[in-house]
Amino acid sequence: MTMATGKWTRGIARATIVAAALVLLAGPFIKFGVLGWQAGLGLFVLAALLAGLGGIFCLVMLVRRRGNVLTVLAAAAGLAAIVIPAAIVAEGRRVPPINDITTDTANPPAFEAITAAMRGPGTAPLAYDPSFAALQAAGYPRLQALTVTDAPDAAFDKALGAARAMGWAIIASDAASGRIEATDTVPWWGFHDDIVVRLTPADAGTRIDVRSKSRVGKGDLGVNAKRIGDYYAKIGGQ
């Protein structure tokens, strides 16, 4: 390997490691307000692409027996960095491109305590988009309300306890009306999602409906549906 080639290889290896580090830092940058969510996501994608290209370059150099320990580290970091967004894209294609999930699409629980002002500027409207219903049915055909055998008062205590166990920030809770409103923060990214839980008497006990809505973005990569499923599991586990 010539001196010029070695210099280029080392430079690209260093740049690849920096880009891989930025992939990891994009989430905290958004979470702690260093960057807006759109700029943060842009950094995440751009850094991942650069890291991936650099990783491939370093891998080629290693196959040609040109490089050193730095090249090895850069190849591993760059290829690992591109795997993260690739997995996110794959997940995004698997789930419907919606950010508002509810167990009752015909009569979704409405937000009352959580307001547009609380959610902040540039966030999605609180009103439910009826066009989401068909997309949700196709993407999450098994998602439905949970009916427990408990009377409404006992069911409410379970529902509120499960919400707290999930780590949600409780905004409002009213046993008389059977309503809980809360906010959850997505780890690493720091995105805030809002949740409303509605309890109604049913023949077999109490029906518990949940609506989980992201504040930003067109899709949620399945986060809201998973949150509802995890919440129901918490209630069932009590």
Short mmCIF file of C-alpha atoms in Angstrom, two decimals, residues 10-125:
data_model
loop_
_atom_site.label_atom_id
_atom_site.label_comp_id
_atom_site.label_asym_id
_atom_site.label_seq_id
_atom_site.Cartn_x
_atom_site.Cartn_y
_atom_site.Cartn_z
CA ARG A 10 -6.86 6.35 7.36
CA GLY A 11 -8.78 9.53 6.59
CA ILE A 12 -11.84 7.67 5.38
CA ALA A 13 -11.63 5.31 8.34
CA ARG A 14 -11.65 8.23 10.78
CA ALA A 15 -14.53 9.90 8.94
CA THR A 16 -16.46 6.62 9.01
CA ILE A 17 -16.08 6.31 12.77
CA VAL A 18 -17.23 9.92 13.25
CA ALA A 19 -20.28 9.31 11.03
CA ALA A 20 -21.11 6.14 12.98
CA ALA A 21 -20.91 8.12 16.22
CA LEU A 22 -23.31 10.72 14.81
CA VAL A 23 -25.81 7.95 14.05
CA LEU A 24 -25.84 7.13 17.76
CA LEU A 25 -25.94 10.78 18.80
CA ALA A 26 -28.85 11.79 16.54
CA GLY A 27 -31.42 10.49 19.02
CA PRO A 28 -29.98 12.27 22.08
CA PHE A 29 -29.56 15.45 20.01
CA ILE A 30 -33.34 15.42 19.43
CA LYS A 31 -34.16 14.34 22.97
CA PHE A 32 -32.18 17.11 24.63
CA GLY A 33 -33.15 19.84 22.16
CA VAL A 34 -29.80 20.21 20.42
CA LEU A 35 -31.58 19.66 17.09
CA GLY A 36 -35.20 19.77 15.99
CA TRP A 37 -36.72 16.37 15.21
CA GLN A 38 -36.59 16.88 11.45
CA ALA A 39 -32.95 18.01 11.49
CA GLY A 40 -32.11 15.19 13.87
CA LEU A 41 -33.66 12.57 11.62
CA GLY A 42 -31.88 14.12 8.64
CA LEU A 43 -28.58 13.83 10.47
CA PHE A 44 -29.39 10.23 11.38
CA VAL A 45 -30.03 9.23 7.77
CA LEU A 46 -27.11 11.17 6.27
CA ALA A 47 -24.64 9.95 8.88
CA ALA A 48 -25.80 6.36 8.41
CA LEU A 49 -25.31 6.55 4.65
CA LEU A 50 -21.85 8.05 4.98
CA ALA A 51 -20.89 5.52 7.64
CA GLY A 52 -22.18 2.68 5.49
CA LEU A 53 -20.23 3.82 2.44
CA GLY A 54 -17.12 4.30 4.54
CA GLY A 55 -17.59 0.88 6.10
CA ILE A 56 -17.82 -0.78 2.69
CA PHE A 57 -14.71 1.07 1.53
CA CYS A 58 -12.78 -0.05 4.61
CA LEU A 59 -14.00 -3.61 4.18
CA VAL A 60 -12.75 -3.62 0.58
CA MET A 61 -9.38 -2.33 1.78
CA LEU A 62 -9.19 -5.14 4.32
CA VAL A 63 -10.07 -7.77 1.72
CA ARG A 64 -7.26 -6.40 -0.41
CA ARG A 65 -5.03 -6.60 2.69
CA ARG A 66 -4.66 -2.86 2.91
CA GLY A 67 -5.38 -1.28 6.25
CA ASN A 68 -4.74 -1.58 9.95
CA VAL A 69 -6.63 -1.78 13.23
CA LEU A 70 -8.26 1.59 12.53
CA THR A 71 -9.57 0.24 9.24
CA VAL A 72 -11.01 -2.81 10.99
CA LEU A 73 -12.77 -0.63 13.56
CA ALA A 74 -14.12 1.68 10.87
CA ALA A 75 -15.43 -1.22 8.78
CA ALA A 76 -17.24 -2.69 11.79
CA ALA A 77 -18.63 0.68 12.93
CA GLY A 78 -19.72 1.76 9.46
CA LEU A 79 -21.50 -1.48 8.61
CA ALA A 80 -23.16 -1.58 12.04
CA ALA A 81 -24.33 2.01 11.60
CA ILE A 82 -26.07 1.29 8.30
CA VAL A 83 -27.87 -1.72 9.79
CA ILE A 84 -29.82 0.51 12.20
CA PRO A 85 -31.65 2.65 9.60
CA ALA A 86 -32.03 -0.40 7.33
CA ALA A 87 -33.92 -2.16 10.13
CA ILE A 88 -36.05 0.96 10.71
CA VAL A 89 -36.93 1.18 7.02
CA ALA A 90 -37.83 -2.52 6.96
CA GLU A 91 -40.09 -2.07 9.98
CA GLY A 92 -41.64 1.03 8.43
CA ARG A 93 -42.64 -0.95 5.35
CA ARG A 94 -44.19 -3.68 7.47
CA VAL A 95 -46.59 -1.42 9.40
CA PRO A 96 -49.12 1.14 8.11
CA PRO A 97 -47.89 4.75 7.72
CA ILE A 98 -50.12 6.16 10.48
CA ASN A 99 -49.33 7.73 13.84
CA ASP A 100 -52.67 7.46 15.66
CA ILE A 101 -53.74 4.01 16.89
CA THR A 102 -56.93 3.20 18.77
CA THR A 103 -58.81 0.09 19.82
CA ASP A 104 -62.08 1.76 18.78
CA THR A 105 -61.79 3.28 15.30
CA ALA A 106 -65.56 3.86 15.09
CA ASN A 107 -65.62 5.95 18.27
CA PRO A 108 -62.01 6.67 19.29
CA PRO A 109 -61.41 8.05 22.80
CA ALA A 110 -60.98 11.82 22.60
CA PHE A 111 -58.30 13.86 24.29
CA GLU A 112 -59.66 16.36 26.79
CA ALA A 113 -56.96 17.17 29.34
CA ILE A 114 -54.19 16.96 26.73
CA THR A 115 -54.51 19.96 24.43
CA ALA A 116 -52.91 21.17 21.23
CA ALA A 117 -51.13 23.90 23.21
CA MET A 118 -49.64 21.27 25.52
CA ARG A 119 -48.39 19.26 22.55
CA GLY A 120 -46.66 22.29 21.10
CA PRO A 121 -46.36 23.93 17.67
CA GLY A 122 -45.91 21.80 14.57
CA THR A 123 -47.49 18.72 16.12
CA ALA A 124 -50.19 16.54 14.56
CA PRO A 125 -53.84 17.55 15.12
#
